[in-house]
Amino acid sequence: MIAVVGHADLTAPTLAMLEEELYWRLAEFARAGRAGLVRAGRGLPVAFGRAARAAGVALVTVLPSRNGVPEVLESCDRRAAGELLLLSEHVRLLEYDPSDRDACVGADESVLGSCARLLAVWDGSPSTRRDATAHLVAFARASGIEVEILWPEGAGRMAPNEETS
């Protein structure tokens, strides 16, 4: 499987660029008959899901759960999760609290454990309390997962005070 992680605060033009870039990278993966894996959320996960569908890659979406029952996502992620479910061929439930940053990082680490390759949309910045992309890249590399960094020319992140809906 191939997974994607990256900054949650990517600008809309960056997401549009990435969706096209991801399509071309996933088209190669589709020929091998492999699946894409993403944890439900807005922004990059949706761009990845759309690119996977367009490229013919089976998509697996990971949803948070508690005691085997899907958890309610934050309101800003619900519409994105709904779209991902429509794009997905399979859904995995994973026990974690979607409102807890550390639990989300743990969920991402768990997801990466079943992947051979990681596409990381990362500008090279260190991890912070809000963003664990650098940590996940290091985790994947330490786990022997092939990592490909994507940061297209002109890519950008929203200013800290911009809305990330």
Short mmCIF file of the C-alpha atoms (twelve columns), coordinates in Angstrom:
data_MODEL
# 
_entry.id   MODEL 
# 
loop_
_atom_site.group_PDB 
_atom_site.id 
_atom_site.type_symbol 
_atom_site.label_atom_id 
_atom_site.label_alt_id 
_atom_site.label_comp_id 
_atom_site.label_asym_id 
_atom_site.label_seq_id 
_atom_site.Cartn_x 
_atom_site.Cartn_y 
_atom_site.Cartn_z 
_atom_site.pdbx_PDB_model_num 
ATOM 1   C CA . MET A 1   0.000   0.000  0.000   1 
ATOM 2   C CA . ILE A 2   0.907   3.616  -0.429  1 
ATOM 3   C CA . ALA A 3   -0.078  6.273  2.106   1 
ATOM 4   C CA . VAL A 4   0.047   10.043 2.213   1 
ATOM 5   C CA . VAL A 5   0.771   12.419 5.080   1 
ATOM 6   C CA . GLY A 6   1.393   16.120 5.052   1 
ATOM 7   C CA . HIS A 7   0.636   19.526 6.383   1 
ATOM 8   C CA . ALA A 8   -3.010  20.161 7.291   1 
ATOM 9   C CA . ASP A 9   -2.773  23.851 6.422   1 
ATOM 10  C CA . LEU A 10  -2.034  23.663 2.683   1 
ATOM 11  C CA . THR A 11  -3.496  26.440 0.536   1 
ATOM 12  C CA . ALA A 12  -6.239  25.667 -1.988  1 
ATOM 13  C CA . PRO A 13  -3.920  26.277 -4.984  1 
ATOM 14  C CA . THR A 14  -1.366  23.915 -3.420  1 
ATOM 15  C CA . LEU A 15  -4.008  21.209 -2.973  1 
ATOM 16  C CA . ALA A 16  -5.029  21.587 -6.622  1 
ATOM 17  C CA . MET A 17  -1.385  21.221 -7.743  1 
ATOM 18  C CA . LEU A 18  -0.926  18.237 -5.478  1 
ATOM 19  C CA . GLU A 19  -4.043  16.481 -6.701  1 
ATOM 20  C CA . GLU A 20  -2.614  16.479 -10.214 1 
ATOM 21  C CA . GLU A 21  0.865   15.466 -9.017  1 
ATOM 22  C CA . LEU A 22  -0.590  12.676 -6.891  1 
ATOM 23  C CA . TYR A 23  -2.621  11.429 -9.862  1 
ATOM 24  C CA . TRP A 24  0.537   10.900 -11.933 1 
ATOM 25  C CA . ARG A 25  2.386   9.184  -9.108  1 
ATOM 26  C CA . LEU A 26  -0.580  6.970  -8.260  1 
ATOM 27  C CA . ALA A 27  -1.147  6.022  -11.911 1 
ATOM 28  C CA . GLU A 28  2.204   4.212  -11.767 1 
ATOM 29  C CA . PHE A 29  1.112   2.506  -8.558  1 
ATOM 30  C CA . ALA A 30  -2.210  1.443  -10.121 1 
ATOM 31  C CA . ARG A 31  -0.397  -0.654 -12.710 1 
ATOM 32  C CA . ALA A 32  1.026   -2.720 -9.858  1 
ATOM 33  C CA . GLY A 33  -2.493  -3.352 -8.491  1 
ATOM 34  C CA . ARG A 34  -1.796  -1.773 -5.115  1 
ATOM 35  C CA . ALA A 35  -4.075  0.306  -2.919  1 
ATOM 36  C CA . GLY A 36  -3.820  3.776  -1.405  1 
ATOM 37  C CA . LEU A 37  -4.417  4.368  2.283   1 
ATOM 38  C CA . VAL A 38  -5.452  7.608  3.955   1 
ATOM 39  C CA . ARG A 39  -6.740  8.703  7.351   1 
ATOM 40  C CA . ALA A 40  -10.011 10.637 6.964   1 
ATOM 41  C CA . GLY A 41  -9.775  14.414 7.083   1 
ATOM 42  C CA . ARG A 42  -10.006 17.590 5.027   1 
ATOM 43  C CA . GLY A 43  -7.381  18.930 2.668   1 
ATOM 44  C CA . LEU A 44  -4.634  16.552 1.590   1 
ATOM 45  C CA . PRO A 45  -6.557  13.316 2.300   1 
ATOM 46  C CA . VAL A 46  -9.338  14.420 -0.082  1 
ATOM 47  C CA . ALA A 47  -6.842  15.445 -2.779  1 
ATOM 48  C CA . PHE A 48  -5.205  12.023 -2.402  1 
ATOM 49  C CA . GLY A 49  -8.578  10.256 -2.541  1 
ATOM 50  C CA . ARG A 50  -9.641  12.084 -5.688  1 
ATOM 51  C CA . ALA A 51  -6.281  11.393 -7.335  1 
ATOM 52  C CA . ALA A 52  -6.441  7.715  -6.362  1 
ATOM 53  C CA . ARG A 53  -9.923  7.332  -7.857  1 
ATOM 54  C CA . ALA A 54  -8.900  9.102  -11.071 1 
ATOM 55  C CA . ALA A 55  -5.744  6.960  -11.345 1 
ATOM 56  C CA . GLY A 56  -7.628  3.704  -10.782 1 
ATOM 57  C CA . VAL A 57  -6.068  2.965  -7.404  1 
ATOM 58  C CA . ALA A 58  -8.284  1.282  -4.815  1 
ATOM 59  C CA . LEU A 59  -8.653  3.620  -1.846  1 
ATOM 60  C CA . VAL A 60  -8.807  2.542  1.785   1 
ATOM 61  C CA . THR A 61  -9.970  5.208  4.236   1 
ATOM 62  C CA . VAL A 62  -9.223  4.950  7.939   1 
ATOM 63  C CA . LEU A 63  -11.895 6.239  10.303  1 
ATOM 64  C CA . PRO A 64  -11.535 6.733  14.042  1 
ATOM 65  C CA . SER A 65  -13.564 4.445  16.245  1 
ATOM 66  C CA . ARG A 66  -14.277 3.662  19.844  1 
ATOM 67  C CA . ASN A 67  -15.225 0.108  20.788  1 
ATOM 68  C CA . GLY A 68  -15.720 -0.750 17.124  1 
ATOM 69  C CA . VAL A 69  -18.130 2.127  16.461  1 
ATOM 70  C CA . PRO A 70  -17.072 5.058  14.232  1 
ATOM 71  C CA . GLU A 71  -16.278 8.234  16.166  1 
ATOM 72  C CA . VAL A 72  -17.833 11.563 15.264  1 
ATOM 73  C CA . LEU A 73  -15.247 13.712 13.519  1 
ATOM 74  C CA . GLU A 74  -14.803 17.422 14.107  1 
ATOM 75  C CA . SER A 75  -17.332 19.370 12.048  1 
ATOM 76  C CA . CYS A 76  -14.628 20.726 9.711   1 
ATOM 77  C CA . ASP A 77  -13.638 17.136 8.740   1 
ATOM 78  C CA . ARG A 78  -17.102 15.578 8.314   1 
ATOM 79  C CA . ARG A 79  -17.785 16.624 4.715   1 
ATOM 80  C CA . ALA A 80  -14.277 15.539 3.684   1 
ATOM 81  C CA . ALA A 81  -14.733 12.176 5.393   1 
ATOM 82  C CA . GLY A 82  -18.035 11.705 3.581   1 
ATOM 83  C CA . GLU A 83  -16.379 12.335 0.230   1 
ATOM 84  C CA . LEU A 84  -13.555 9.947  1.104   1 
ATOM 85  C CA . LEU A 85  -16.059 7.242  2.013   1 
ATOM 86  C CA . LEU A 86  -17.710 7.660  -1.397  1 
ATOM 87  C CA . LEU A 87  -14.315 7.377  -3.109  1 
ATOM 88  C CA . SER A 88  -13.208 4.365  -1.047  1 
ATOM 89  C CA . GLU A 89  -13.387 0.705  -1.857  1 
ATOM 90  C CA . HIS A 90  -12.675 -0.225 1.753   1 
ATOM 91  C CA . VAL A 91  -12.932 1.412  5.159   1 
ATOM 92  C CA . ARG A 92  -10.835 0.560  8.196   1 
ATOM 93  C CA . LEU A 93  -11.864 1.436  11.707  1 
ATOM 94  C CA . LEU A 94  -8.989  2.324  14.001  1 
ATOM 95  C CA . GLU A 95  -9.300  2.977  17.717  1 
ATOM 96  C CA . TYR A 96  -8.205  6.568  18.379  1 
ATOM 97  C CA . ASP A 97  -9.626  9.894  19.518  1 
ATOM 98  C CA . PRO A 98  -9.763  12.250 16.508  1 
ATOM 99  C CA . SER A 99  -9.693  15.310 18.779  1 
ATOM 100 C CA . ASP A 100 -6.386  14.262 20.407  1 
ATOM 101 C CA . ARG A 101 -3.306  15.269 18.386  1 
ATOM 102 C CA . ASP A 102 -1.112  12.563 19.931  1 
ATOM 103 C CA . ALA A 103 -3.754  9.915  19.228  1 
ATOM 104 C CA . CYS A 104 -3.894  11.060 15.585  1 
ATOM 105 C CA . VAL A 105 -0.101  10.777 15.314  1 
ATOM 106 C CA . GLY A 106 -0.312  7.275  16.807  1 
ATOM 107 C CA . ALA A 107 -3.033  6.406  14.298  1 
ATOM 108 C CA . ASP A 108 -0.833  7.637  11.455  1 
ATOM 109 C CA . GLU A 109 2.067   5.531  12.747  1 
ATOM 110 C CA . SER A 110 -0.233  2.502  12.866  1 
ATOM 111 C CA . VAL A 111 -1.464  3.163  9.325   1 
ATOM 112 C CA . LEU A 112 2.105   3.486  8.049   1 
ATOM 113 C CA . GLY A 113 2.900   0.067  9.486   1 
ATOM 114 C CA . SER A 114 0.900   -1.553 6.684   1 
ATOM 115 C CA . CYS A 115 2.466   0.508  3.881   1 
ATOM 116 C CA . ALA A 116 5.461   -0.032 1.649   1 
ATOM 117 C CA . ARG A 117 5.609   3.579  0.488   1 
ATOM 118 C CA . LEU A 118 4.801   7.016  1.862   1 
ATOM 119 C CA . LEU A 119 4.144   10.181 -0.094  1 
ATOM 120 C CA . ALA A 120 4.901   13.048 2.287   1 
ATOM 121 C CA . VAL A 121 3.737   16.551 1.403   1 
ATOM 122 C CA . TRP A 122 6.304   18.378 3.464   1 
ATOM 123 C CA . ASP A 123 8.140   21.678 3.242   1 
ATOM 124 C CA . GLY A 124 10.976  20.418 5.438   1 
ATOM 125 C CA . SER A 125 9.847   22.243 8.570   1 
ATOM 126 C CA . PRO A 126 10.149  20.552 11.983  1 
ATOM 127 C CA . SER A 127 7.172   19.052 13.765  1 
ATOM 128 C CA . THR A 128 5.213   21.291 16.105  1 
ATOM 129 C CA . ARG A 129 2.300   20.833 18.492  1 
ATOM 130 C CA . ARG A 130 -0.042  21.310 15.471  1 
ATOM 131 C CA . ASP A 131 1.907   19.494 12.755  1 
ATOM 132 C CA . ALA A 132 3.625   16.102 12.954  1 
ATOM 133 C CA . THR A 133 4.711   15.726 9.325   1 
ATOM 134 C CA . ALA A 134 8.457   15.757 10.111  1 
ATOM 135 C CA . HIS A 135 7.916   13.149 12.821  1 
ATOM 136 C CA . LEU A 136 5.958   10.883 10.463  1 
ATOM 137 C CA . VAL A 137 8.630   11.137 7.765   1 
ATOM 138 C CA . ALA A 138 11.300  10.157 10.315  1 
ATOM 139 C CA . PHE A 139 9.094   7.358  11.665  1 
ATOM 140 C CA . ALA A 140 8.526   5.943  8.175   1 
ATOM 141 C CA . ARG A 141 12.218  6.074  7.291   1 
ATOM 142 C CA . ALA A 142 13.171  4.407  10.587  1 
ATOM 143 C CA . SER A 143 10.576  1.700  9.837   1 
ATOM 144 C CA . GLY A 144 12.086  0.942  6.434   1 
ATOM 145 C CA . ILE A 145 9.212   2.485  4.486   1 
ATOM 146 C CA . GLU A 146 10.139  4.117  1.186   1 
ATOM 147 C CA . VAL A 147 9.504   7.861  1.552   1 
ATOM 148 C CA . GLU A 148 8.995   10.307 -1.288  1 
ATOM 149 C CA . ILE A 149 8.836   13.992 -0.385  1 
ATOM 150 C CA . LEU A 150 6.497   16.189 -2.430  1 
ATOM 151 C CA . TRP A 151 6.745   19.955 -2.238  1 
ATOM 152 C CA . PRO A 152 6.031   21.379 -5.689  1 
ATOM 153 C CA . GLU A 153 7.381   24.759 -6.707  1 
ATOM 154 C CA . GLY A 154 4.863   27.399 -5.691  1 
ATOM 155 C CA . ALA A 155 3.367   25.254 -2.901  1 
ATOM 156 C CA . GLY A 156 2.290   27.113 0.204   1 
ATOM 157 C CA . ARG A 157 0.731   26.892 3.610   1 
ATOM 158 C CA . MET A 158 -1.926  29.131 5.117   1 
ATOM 159 C CA . ALA A 159 -0.971  31.817 7.583   1 
ATOM 160 C CA . PRO A 160 -1.586  30.735 11.204  1 
ATOM 161 C CA . ASN A 161 -4.684  32.951 11.481  1 
ATOM 162 C CA . GLU A 162 -6.348  31.688 8.265   1 
ATOM 163 C CA . GLU A 163 -9.305  29.313 8.460   1 
ATOM 164 C CA . THR A 164 -8.498  25.678 7.523   1 
ATOM 165 C CA . SER A 165 -11.934 24.540 6.410   1 
# 
